PDB file of C-alpha atoms and ligand atoms in Angstrom:
ATOM      1  CA  MET A   1      -4.974 -12.608 -11.635  1.00  0.00           C
ATOM      2  CA  TYR A   2      -5.240  -9.662 -13.974  1.00  0.00           C
ATOM      3  CA  ASN A   3      -8.612  -8.018 -14.310  1.00  0.00           C
ATOM      4  CA  PHE A   4      -9.711  -5.942 -17.317  1.00  0.00           C
ATOM      5  CA  PHE A   5     -12.840  -3.894 -17.666  1.00  0.00           C
ATOM      6  CA  VAL A   6     -14.684  -4.402 -20.945  1.00  0.00           C
ATOM      7  CA  SER A   7     -17.845  -2.509 -21.898  1.00  0.00           C
ATOM      8  CA  GLU A   8     -21.013  -4.229 -23.143  1.00  0.00           C
ATOM      9  CA  ASN A   9     -20.231  -3.137 -26.758  1.00  0.00           C
ATOM     10  CA  ASN A  10     -17.093  -5.231 -26.712  1.00  0.00           C
ATOM     11  CA  ARG A  11     -18.815  -8.401 -25.515  1.00  0.00           C
ATOM     12  CA  HIS A  12     -20.421 -10.745 -28.018  1.00  0.00           C
ATOM     13  CA  GLY A  13     -21.814 -13.999 -26.635  1.00  0.00           C
ATOM     14  CA  ASP A  14     -18.968 -15.901 -25.054  1.00  0.00           C
ATOM     15  CA  TYR A  15     -16.327 -13.579 -26.522  1.00  0.00           C
ATOM     16  CA  CYS A  16     -14.803 -10.370 -25.165  1.00  0.00           C
ATOM     17  CA  TYR A  17     -12.752  -7.953 -27.288  1.00  0.00           C
ATOM     18  CA  ILE A  18     -10.110  -6.103 -25.319  1.00  0.00           C
ATOM     19  CA  THR A  19      -9.020  -2.954 -27.117  1.00  0.00           C
ATOM     20  CA  ASP A  20      -6.975   0.254 -26.752  1.00  0.00           C
ATOM     21  CA  SER A  21      -4.552   0.569 -23.841  1.00  0.00           C
ATOM     22  CA  ASP A  22      -5.611  -2.739 -22.248  1.00  0.00           C
ATOM     23  CA  PHE A  23      -4.928  -4.487 -25.557  1.00  0.00           C
ATOM     24  CA  ASN A  24      -1.482  -2.912 -25.678  1.00  0.00           C
ATOM     25  CA  HIS A  25      -0.894  -3.862 -22.051  1.00  0.00           C
ATOM     26  CA  ILE A  26      -1.844  -7.504 -22.611  1.00  0.00           C
ATOM     27  CA  ARG A  27       0.235  -7.893 -25.752  1.00  0.00           C
ATOM     28  CA  ASN A  28       3.271  -5.692 -25.226  1.00  0.00           C
ATOM     29  CA  VAL A  29       3.676  -5.200 -21.501  1.00  0.00           C
ATOM     30  CA  LEU A  30       2.399  -8.434 -19.974  1.00  0.00           C
ATOM     31  CA  ARG A  31       3.303 -10.383 -23.136  1.00  0.00           C
ATOM     32  CA  MET A  32       0.431 -12.769 -22.559  1.00  0.00           C
ATOM     33  CA  ARG A  33       0.184 -15.882 -24.632  1.00  0.00           C
ATOM     34  CA  ILE A  34      -2.756 -17.684 -26.170  1.00  0.00           C
ATOM     35  CA  GLY A  35      -4.301 -19.824 -23.434  1.00  0.00           C
ATOM     36  CA  ASP A  36      -3.435 -17.425 -20.581  1.00  0.00           C
ATOM     37  CA  THR A  37      -6.334 -16.684 -18.268  1.00  0.00           C
ATOM     38  CA  PHE A  38      -7.499 -13.429 -16.686  1.00  0.00           C
ATOM     39  CA  LEU A  39     -10.659 -11.819 -15.446  1.00  0.00           C
ATOM     40  CA  VAL A  40     -12.910  -9.586 -17.510  1.00  0.00           C
ATOM     41  CA  SER A  41     -15.268  -7.396 -15.565  1.00  0.00           C
ATOM     42  CA  ASP A  42     -18.220  -5.236 -16.537  1.00  0.00           C
ATOM     43  CA  GLY A  43     -17.884  -3.372 -13.239  1.00  0.00           C
ATOM     44  CA  LYS A  44     -20.401  -5.579 -11.441  1.00  0.00           C
ATOM     45  CA  SER A  45     -19.162  -9.122 -11.801  1.00  0.00           C
ATOM     46  CA  SER A  46     -16.092 -10.780 -13.252  1.00  0.00           C
ATOM     47  CA  ASP A  47     -15.868 -13.593 -15.764  1.00  0.00           C
ATOM     48  CA  LEU A  48     -12.887 -15.886 -16.067  1.00  0.00           C
ATOM     49  CA  CYS A  49     -11.561 -15.697 -19.653  1.00  0.00           C
ATOM     50  CA  ARG A  50      -8.934 -17.409 -21.780  1.00  0.00           C
ATOM     51  CA  LEU A  51      -6.932 -15.550 -24.405  1.00  0.00           C
ATOM     52  CA  GLU A  52      -7.913 -16.992 -27.801  1.00  0.00           C
ATOM     53  CA  GLU A  53      -6.152 -14.821 -30.379  1.00  0.00           C
ATOM     54  CA  PHE A  54      -4.757 -11.412 -31.225  1.00  0.00           C
ATOM     55  CA  GLU A  55      -6.495  -9.422 -33.928  1.00  0.00           C
ATOM     56  CA  ASN A  56      -5.026  -6.209 -35.312  1.00  0.00           C
ATOM     57  CA  GLU A  57      -6.630  -4.011 -32.705  1.00  0.00           C
ATOM     58  CA  ALA A  58      -8.048  -6.382 -30.114  1.00  0.00           C
ATOM     59  CA  ALA A  59      -7.207  -9.315 -27.908  1.00  0.00           C
ATOM     60  CA  VAL A  60      -9.998 -11.866 -28.201  1.00  0.00           C
ATOM     61  CA  ALA A  61     -10.868 -13.739 -25.016  1.00  0.00           C
ATOM     62  CA  LYS A  62     -13.354 -16.509 -24.467  1.00  0.00           C
ATOM     63  CA  ILE A  63     -15.394 -16.656 -21.279  1.00  0.00           C
ATOM     64  CA  ILE A  64     -14.773 -19.965 -19.553  1.00  0.00           C
ATOM     65  CA  GLU A  65     -16.612 -19.258 -16.301  1.00  0.00           C
ATOM     66  CA  ARG A  66     -19.181 -16.558 -15.686  1.00  0.00           C
ATOM     67  CA  ASN A  67     -19.462 -14.740 -12.363  1.00  0.00           C
ATOM     68  CA  PHE A  68     -16.097 -16.027 -11.333  1.00  0.00           C
ATOM     69  CA  GLN A  69     -15.194 -15.080  -7.782  1.00  0.00           C
ATOM     70  CA  ASN A  70     -11.599 -14.138  -7.218  1.00  0.00           C
ATOM     71  CA  THR A  71     -10.970 -15.517  -3.753  1.00  0.00           C
ATOM     72  CA  GLU A  72      -7.235 -14.856  -3.695  1.00  0.00           C
ATOM     73  CA  LEU A  73      -5.671 -12.260  -1.418  1.00  0.00           C
ATOM     74  CA  PRO A  74      -3.918  -9.360  -3.184  1.00  0.00           C
ATOM     75  CA  VAL A  75      -0.795 -10.163  -1.111  1.00  0.00           C
ATOM     76  CA  LYS A  76       1.228 -13.364  -1.342  1.00  0.00           C
ATOM     77  CA  ILE A  77       1.752 -14.826   2.115  1.00  0.00           C
ATOM     78  CA  TYR A  78       4.643 -17.281   2.478  1.00  0.00           C
ATOM     79  CA  LEU A  79       4.403 -19.318   5.677  1.00  0.00           C
ATOM     80  CA  PHE A  80       7.806 -20.595   6.795  1.00  0.00           C
ATOM     81  CA  GLN A  81       6.973 -23.194   9.428  1.00  0.00           C
ATOM     82  CA  GLY A  82       9.482 -24.760  11.823  1.00  0.00           C
ATOM     83  CA  LEU A  83       8.886 -28.520  11.526  1.00  0.00           C
ATOM     84  CA  PRO A  84       6.531 -29.546  14.324  1.00  0.00           C
ATOM     85  CA  LYS A  85       5.988 -32.956  15.886  1.00  0.00           C
ATOM     86  CA  SER A  86       3.466 -35.600  14.817  1.00  0.00           C
ATOM     87  CA  ASP A  87       0.654 -34.528  12.535  1.00  0.00           C
ATOM     88  CA  LYS A  88       0.575 -30.848  13.570  1.00  0.00           C
ATOM     89  CA  MET A  89       1.953 -29.819  10.179  1.00  0.00           C
ATOM     90  CA  GLU A  90      -1.198 -31.232   8.578  1.00  0.00           C
ATOM     91  CA  LEU A  91      -3.401 -29.018  10.739  1.00  0.00           C
ATOM     92  CA  ILE A  92      -1.212 -25.973  10.037  1.00  0.00           C
ATOM     93  CA  ILE A  93      -1.308 -26.567   6.273  1.00  0.00           C
ATOM     94  CA  GLN A  94      -5.064 -27.088   6.205  1.00  0.00           C
ATOM     95  CA  LYS A  95      -5.774 -23.924   8.201  1.00  0.00           C
ATOM     96  CA  ALA A  96      -3.174 -21.745   6.467  1.00  0.00           C
ATOM     97  CA  VAL A  97      -4.637 -22.688   3.073  1.00  0.00           C
ATOM     98  CA  GLU A  98      -8.163 -21.845   4.243  1.00  0.00           C
ATOM     99  CA  LEU A  99      -6.845 -18.497   5.435  1.00  0.00           C
ATOM    100  CA  GLY A 100      -5.365 -17.687   2.029  1.00  0.00           C
ATOM    101  CA  VAL A 101      -1.649 -18.450   2.240  1.00  0.00           C
ATOM    102  CA  HIS A 102       0.267 -18.512  -1.068  1.00  0.00           C
ATOM    103  CA  GLU A 103       2.971 -21.059  -0.204  1.00  0.00           C
ATOM    104  CA  ILE A 104       4.053 -23.130   2.793  1.00  0.00           C
ATOM    105  CA  ILE A 105       7.719 -23.797   3.350  1.00  0.00           C
ATOM    106  CA  PRO A 106       8.644 -26.321   6.077  1.00  0.00           C
ATOM    107  CA  VAL A 107      11.860 -25.263   7.827  1.00  0.00           C
ATOM    108  CA  GLU A 108      14.322 -27.381   9.783  1.00  0.00           C
ATOM    109  CA  MET A 109      15.581 -25.557  12.863  1.00  0.00           C
ATOM    110  CA  ASN A 110      17.903 -26.338  15.744  1.00  0.00           C
ATOM    111  CA  ARG A 111      15.061 -27.090  18.153  1.00  0.00           C
ATOM    112  CA  CYS A 112      13.018 -29.242  15.759  1.00  0.00           C
ATOM    113  CA  VAL A 113      12.469 -32.642  17.322  1.00  0.00           C
ATOM    114  CA  VAL A 114      11.508 -34.242  14.016  1.00  0.00           C
ATOM    115  CA  LYS A 115      14.241 -35.199  11.604  1.00  0.00           C
ATOM    116  CA  LEU A 116      13.099 -36.446   8.215  1.00  0.00           C
ATOM    117  CA  ASP A 117      15.265 -38.681   6.074  1.00  0.00           C
ATOM    118  CA  ASP A 118      15.042 -38.384   2.281  1.00  0.00           C
ATOM    119  CA  LYS A 119      12.399 -41.052   1.790  1.00  0.00           C
ATOM    120  CA  LYS A 120      10.187 -39.888   4.632  1.00  0.00           C
ATOM    121  CA  ARG A 121      10.524 -36.282   3.531  1.00  0.00           C
ATOM    122  CA  LYS A 122       9.311 -37.018   0.026  1.00  0.00           C
ATOM    123  CA  SER A 123       6.273 -38.943   1.206  1.00  0.00           C
ATOM    124  CA  LYS A 124       5.449 -36.270   3.813  1.00  0.00           C
ATOM    125  CA  ILE A 125       5.587 -33.500   1.228  1.00  0.00           C
ATOM    126  CA  ALA A 126       3.315 -35.460  -1.110  1.00  0.00           C
ATOM    127  CA  ARG A 127       0.839 -35.954   1.739  1.00  0.00           C
ATOM    128  CA  TRP A 128       1.046 -32.279   2.771  1.00  0.00           C
ATOM    129  CA  GLN A 129       0.503 -31.200  -0.825  1.00  0.00           C
ATOM    130  CA  SER A 130      -2.638 -33.331  -1.029  1.00  0.00           C
ATOM    131  CA  ILE A 131      -3.917 -31.716   2.192  1.00  0.00           C
ATOM    132  CA  ALA A 132      -3.294 -28.287   0.642  1.00  0.00           C
ATOM    133  CA  GLU A 133      -5.216 -29.378  -2.423  1.00  0.00           C
ATOM    134  CA  SER A 134      -8.307 -30.541  -0.505  1.00  0.00           C
ATOM    135  CA  ALA A 135      -8.258 -27.430   1.702  1.00  0.00           C
ATOM    136  CA  ALA A 136      -8.017 -25.216  -1.403  1.00  0.00           C
ATOM    137  CA  LYS A 137     -11.012 -26.959  -2.950  1.00  0.00           C
ATOM    138  CA  GLN A 138     -13.060 -26.846   0.239  1.00  0.00           C
ATOM    139  CA  SER A 139     -12.369 -23.148   0.820  1.00  0.00           C
ATOM    140  CA  LYS A 140     -12.990 -22.265  -2.843  1.00  0.00           C
ATOM    141  CA  ARG A 141      -9.507 -20.959  -3.542  1.00  0.00           C
ATOM    142  CA  ASN A 142      -8.622 -20.076  -7.140  1.00  0.00           C
ATOM    143  CA  LYS A 143      -5.198 -21.611  -6.730  1.00  0.00           C
ATOM    144  CA  ILE A 144      -3.693 -24.567  -4.918  1.00  0.00           C
ATOM    145  CA  PRO A 145      -0.905 -23.331  -2.651  1.00  0.00           C
ATOM    146  CA  GLU A 146       2.380 -25.192  -2.967  1.00  0.00           C
ATOM    147  CA  VAL A 147       3.986 -26.988  -0.057  1.00  0.00           C
ATOM    148  CA  SER A 148       7.645 -26.719  -0.938  1.00  0.00           C
ATOM    149  CA  ASP A 149      10.525 -28.969   0.041  1.00  0.00           C
ATOM    150  CA  VAL A 150      11.923 -28.723   3.569  1.00  0.00           C
ATOM    151  CA  ILE A 151      14.657 -26.086   3.792  1.00  0.00           C
ATOM    152  CA  SER A 152      17.236 -25.123   6.408  1.00  0.00           C
ATOM    153  CA  PHE A 153      16.890 -22.091   8.680  1.00  0.00           C
ATOM    154  CA  ARG A 154      19.806 -20.436   6.882  1.00  0.00           C
ATOM    155  CA  LYS A 155      18.062 -20.913   3.532  1.00  0.00           C
ATOM    156  CA  ALA A 156      14.854 -19.454   4.986  1.00  0.00           C
ATOM    157  CA  ILE A 157      16.714 -16.313   6.016  1.00  0.00           C
ATOM    158  CA  GLU A 158      18.283 -16.106   2.545  1.00  0.00           C
ATOM    159  CA  LYS A 159      14.832 -16.400   0.982  1.00  0.00           C
ATOM    160  CA  SER A 160      13.501 -13.667   3.244  1.00  0.00           C
ATOM    161  CA  LYS A 161      15.570 -11.182   1.247  1.00  0.00           C
ATOM    162  CA  GLU A 162      13.547 -11.924  -1.892  1.00  0.00           C
ATOM    163  CA  LEU A 163      10.299 -10.945  -0.180  1.00  0.00           C
ATOM    164  CA  ASP A 164       8.929  -7.423   0.337  1.00  0.00           C
ATOM    165  CA  LEU A 165       8.214  -7.972   4.031  1.00  0.00           C
ATOM    166  CA  PHE A 166       9.346 -10.668   6.431  1.00  0.00           C
ATOM    167  CA  ILE A 167       8.366 -11.139  10.063  1.00  0.00           C
ATOM    168  CA  ILE A 168       9.202 -13.535  12.838  1.00  0.00           C
ATOM    169  CA  PRO A 169       6.559 -13.900  15.535  1.00  0.00           C
ATOM    170  CA  TYR A 170       8.665 -14.217  18.704  1.00  0.00           C
ATOM    171  CA  GLU A 171       7.319 -14.670  22.204  1.00  0.00           C
ATOM    172  CA  ASN A 172      10.131 -12.571  23.749  1.00  0.00           C
ATOM    173  CA  GLU A 173       9.133  -9.531  21.716  1.00  0.00           C
ATOM    174  CA  LYS A 174       7.212  -7.157  23.975  1.00  0.00           C
ATOM    175  CA  GLY A 175       4.344  -4.882  22.989  1.00  0.00           C
ATOM    176  CA  MET A 176       2.305  -4.720  19.808  1.00  0.00           C
ATOM    177  CA  ALA A 177       4.060  -1.740  18.168  1.00  0.00           C
ATOM    178  CA  ALA A 178       6.161  -3.827  15.735  1.00  0.00           C
ATOM    179  CA  THR A 179       3.131  -5.970  14.851  1.00  0.00           C
ATOM    180  CA  LYS A 180       1.006  -2.921  14.082  1.00  0.00           C
ATOM    181  CA  ASP A 181       3.854  -1.322  12.198  1.00  0.00           C
ATOM    182  CA  THR A 182       4.291  -4.407   9.955  1.00  0.00           C
ATOM    183  CA  LEU A 183       0.589  -4.670   9.178  1.00  0.00           C
ATOM    184  CA  GLY A 184       0.600  -0.979   8.243  1.00  0.00           C
ATOM    185  CA  LYS A 185       3.321  -1.596   5.646  1.00  0.00           C
ATOM    186  CA  ILE A 186       1.355  -4.232   3.709  1.00  0.00           C
ATOM    187  CA  ARG A 187       0.318  -3.087   0.220  1.00  0.00           C
ATOM    188  CA  SER A 188      -1.445  -4.794  -2.642  1.00  0.00           C
ATOM    189  CA  GLY A 189       0.871  -6.884  -4.820  1.00  0.00           C
ATOM    190  CA  MET A 190       3.456  -7.402  -2.070  1.00  0.00           C
ATOM    191  CA  SER A 191       4.983 -10.650  -0.846  1.00  0.00           C
ATOM    192  CA  LEU A 192       4.990 -11.268   2.903  1.00  0.00           C
ATOM    193  CA  GLY A 193       6.961 -13.979   4.712  1.00  0.00           C
ATOM    194  CA  ILE A 194       6.072 -15.243   8.198  1.00  0.00           C
ATOM    195  CA  LEU A 195       8.480 -17.555  10.053  1.00  0.00           C
ATOM    196  CA  ILE A 196       7.120 -19.570  12.979  1.00  0.00           C
ATOM    197  CA  GLY A 197       9.375 -21.503  15.348  1.00  0.00           C
ATOM    198  CA  PRO A 198       8.814 -25.190  16.192  1.00  0.00           C
ATOM    199  CA  GLU A 199       7.493 -26.370  19.619  1.00  0.00           C
ATOM    200  CA  GLY A 200      10.832 -25.626  21.265  1.00  0.00           C
ATOM    201  CA  GLY A 201      10.919 -22.150  19.741  1.00  0.00           C
ATOM    202  CA  PHE A 202      13.910 -20.336  18.255  1.00  0.00           C
ATOM    203  CA  GLU A 203      17.426 -20.475  19.581  1.00  0.00           C
ATOM    204  CA  GLU A 204      18.733 -17.066  20.571  1.00  0.00           C
ATOM    205  CA  ARG A 205      21.387 -17.244  17.851  1.00  0.00           C
ATOM    206  CA  GLU A 206      18.757 -18.017  15.203  1.00  0.00           C
ATOM    207  CA  ILE A 207      16.937 -14.840  16.192  1.00  0.00           C
ATOM    208  CA  GLN A 208      20.225 -12.927  16.098  1.00  0.00           C
ATOM    209  CA  ALA A 209      21.040 -14.279  12.624  1.00  0.00           C
ATOM    210  CA  ALA A 210      17.596 -13.228  11.385  1.00  0.00           C
ATOM    211  CA  THR A 211      17.510  -9.763  12.908  1.00  0.00           C
ATOM    212  CA  GLY A 212      21.092  -9.210  11.718  1.00  0.00           C
ATOM    213  CA  ASN A 213      19.626  -9.597   8.234  1.00  0.00           C
ATOM    214  CA  GLY A 214      17.022  -6.918   8.894  1.00  0.00           C
ATOM    215  CA  VAL A 215      14.122  -9.232   9.762  1.00  0.00           C
ATOM    216  CA  GLU A 216      11.660  -7.873  12.334  1.00  0.00           C
ATOM    217  CA  THR A 217      10.422  -9.857  15.318  1.00  0.00           C
ATOM    218  CA  VAL A 218       6.817  -9.251  16.311  1.00  0.00           C
ATOM    219  CA  SER A 219       4.550 -10.227  19.178  1.00  0.00           C
ATOM    220  CA  LEU A 220       1.280 -12.124  18.885  1.00  0.00           C
ATOM    221  CA  GLY A 221       0.183 -11.063  22.363  1.00  0.00           C
ATOM    222  CA  LYS A 222       1.247 -11.728  25.931  1.00  0.00           C
ATOM    223  CA  ARG A 223       0.563 -15.452  26.055  1.00  0.00           C
ATOM    224  CA  ILE A 224       2.822 -18.236  24.790  1.00  0.00           C
ATOM    225  CA  LEU A 225       1.069 -19.898  21.870  1.00  0.00           C
ATOM    226  CA  ARG A 226       1.737 -23.389  20.631  1.00  0.00           C
ATOM    227  CA  THR A 227       3.434 -23.455  17.259  1.00  0.00           C
ATOM    228  CA  GLU A 228       0.228 -24.388  15.413  1.00  0.00           C
ATOM    229  CA  THR A 229      -1.764 -21.670  17.222  1.00  0.00           C
ATOM    230  CA  ALA A 230       0.950 -19.117  16.413  1.00  0.00           C
ATOM    231  CA  ALA A 231       0.928 -20.047  12.707  1.00  0.00           C
ATOM    232  CA  ILE A 232      -2.849 -19.884  12.401  1.00  0.00           C
ATOM    233  CA  THR A 233      -3.031 -16.643  14.388  1.00  0.00           C
ATOM    234  CA  ALA A 234      -0.289 -14.917  12.401  1.00  0.00           C
ATOM    235  CA  VAL A 235      -1.734 -15.869   9.004  1.00  0.00           C
ATOM    236  CA  GLY A 236      -5.281 -15.079  10.210  1.00  0.00           C
ATOM    237  CA  MET A 237      -4.211 -11.687  11.520  1.00  0.00           C
ATOM    238  CA  CYS A 238      -2.572 -10.781   8.196  1.00  0.00           C
ATOM    239  CA  MET A 239      -5.495 -12.150   6.161  1.00  0.00           C
ATOM    240  CA  LEU A 240      -8.072 -10.075   8.047  1.00  0.00           C
ATOM    241  CA  HIS A 241      -5.939  -6.953   7.867  1.00  0.00           C
ATOM    242  CA  ILE A 242      -5.509  -7.454   4.106  1.00  0.00           C
ATOM    243  CA  GLU A 243      -9.205  -8.152   3.565  1.00  0.00           C
ATOM    244  CA  MET A 244     -10.164  -5.031   5.522  1.00  0.00           C
ATOM    245  CA  ASN A 245      -7.497  -2.553   4.528  1.00  0.00           C
ATOM    246  CA  VAL A 246      -5.682  -3.629   1.367  1.00  0.00           C
ATOM    247  CA  ASN A 247      -7.616  -3.654  -1.878  1.00  0.00           C
ATOM    248  CA  GLY A 248      -6.696  -5.579  -5.010  1.00  0.00           C
ATOM    249  CA  GLU A 249      -6.509  -3.014  -7.775  1.00  0.00           C
ATOM    250  CA  LYS A 250      -7.457  -3.167 -11.442  1.00  0.00           C
ATOM    251  CA  ASP A 251      -4.826  -4.798 -13.612  1.00  0.00           C
ATOM    252  CA  GLU A 252      -2.880  -5.860 -10.626  1.00  0.00           C
ATOM    253  CA  LYS A 253      -1.313  -9.254 -10.501  1.00  0.00           C
ATOM    254  CA  VAL A 254      -2.724 -10.922  -7.399  1.00  0.00           C
ATOM    255  CA  THR A 255      -2.162 -14.576  -8.182  1.00  0.00           C
ATOM    256  CA  ASP A 256      -0.064 -16.646 -10.510  1.00  0.00           C
TER     257      ASP A 256
HETATM  258  N1  SAH B   1      10.137 -21.422  23.251  1.00  0.00           N
HETATM  259  C1  SAH B   1       8.846 -21.312  23.787  1.00  0.00           C
HETATM  260  C2  SAH B   1       7.612 -21.552  22.915  1.00  0.00           C
HETATM  261  C3  SAH B   1       7.727 -21.632  21.476  1.00  0.00           C
HETATM  262  S1  SAH B   1       6.162 -21.489  20.763  1.00  0.00           S
HETATM  263  C4  SAH B   1       8.730 -22.153  25.012  1.00  0.00           C
HETATM  264  O1  SAH B   1       8.876 -23.371  24.886  1.00  0.00           O
HETATM  265  O2  SAH B   1       8.437 -21.536  26.016  1.00  0.00           O
HETATM  266  C5  SAH B   1       6.455 -21.798  19.072  1.00  0.00           C
HETATM  267  C6  SAH B   1       6.514 -20.582  18.189  1.00  0.00           C
HETATM  268  O3  SAH B   1       5.272 -19.885  18.216  1.00  0.00           O
HETATM  269  C7  SAH B   1       7.545 -19.550  18.574  1.00  0.00           C
HETATM  270  O4  SAH B   1       8.828 -19.872  18.072  1.00  0.00           O
HETATM  271  C8  SAH B   1       6.999 -18.293  17.919  1.00  0.00           C
HETATM  272  O5  SAH B   1       7.326 -18.233  16.549  1.00  0.00           O
HETATM  273  C9  SAH B   1       5.500 -18.480  18.059  1.00  0.00           C
HETATM  274  N2  SAH B   1       4.898 -17.818  19.238  1.00  0.00           N
HETATM  275  C10 SAH B   1       4.312 -18.395  20.293  1.00  0.00           C
HETATM  276  N3  SAH B   1       3.798 -17.476  21.144  1.00  0.00           N
HETATM  277  C11 SAH B   1       4.048 -16.276  20.605  1.00  0.00           C
HETATM  278  C12 SAH B   1       3.762 -14.921  20.971  1.00  0.00           C
HETATM  279  N4  SAH B   1       3.130 -14.633  22.080  1.00  0.00           N
HETATM  280  N5  SAH B   1       4.163 -13.938  20.145  1.00  0.00           N
HETATM  281  C13 SAH B   1       4.814 -14.216  19.007  1.00  0.00           C
HETATM  282  N6  SAH B   1       5.117 -15.462  18.598  1.00  0.00           N
HETATM  283  C14 SAH B   1       4.746 -16.485  19.364  1.00  0.00           C
END
């Protein structure tokens, strides 16, 4: 969500007038359209605004919610989750959404016990999406994360190339150096993918295919975690690091 600072002089009732370089940015760089929303801040609190019209030298925005809290992380976390058994996916989705994930992508892997046919898959995704929606509401998220369609492992590795960072928590990885190193690379505005294996874990050749594509494996400590614990730990670890060390900056796009 973009955030613009507007002085008291440029606020009249429910309307804010965005001028000068921010006006140029909104109109010519971001090419915003009437109806687009963004935050307007006076330096203390932020109001959620909707773009109403362009005047000659100002973008006019209407306040639609005062003291709006932006609860989104300044980094988009994509959780690629190896399909687990029974209703574990529901728990993973609920917790990952609370922790601030941007999107959840179920992944079919060689050691997945569950195989979903077309009909089952569609109804599962609809159910998972509704779980994401309730978790987003409960945790006061500004956006509802998407649960995407189930994809293959190969597709997940292809998608990893579109993201700024991509990690695979892997129990055979020793030491915390790679984990620390990855966290240190996270910057505001980045996209970060995390791929968690199913109960049976990754096959050696899956790991080889991923690392051959430049993906890093990282450790989540010396114990073997269940798939749902690994997912929640990995997202939680990244969320806390981002909250503590990565700041959302002015004018930066942090959500859709
Ligand atoms: N193959 C293992 C366990 C798989 S655990 C076995 O059966 O012994 C499921 C997933 O959780 C793994 O694929 C991995 O992504 C993640 N995981 C579990 N413990 C981990 C750890 N200590 N470090 C990093 N990832 C871990």
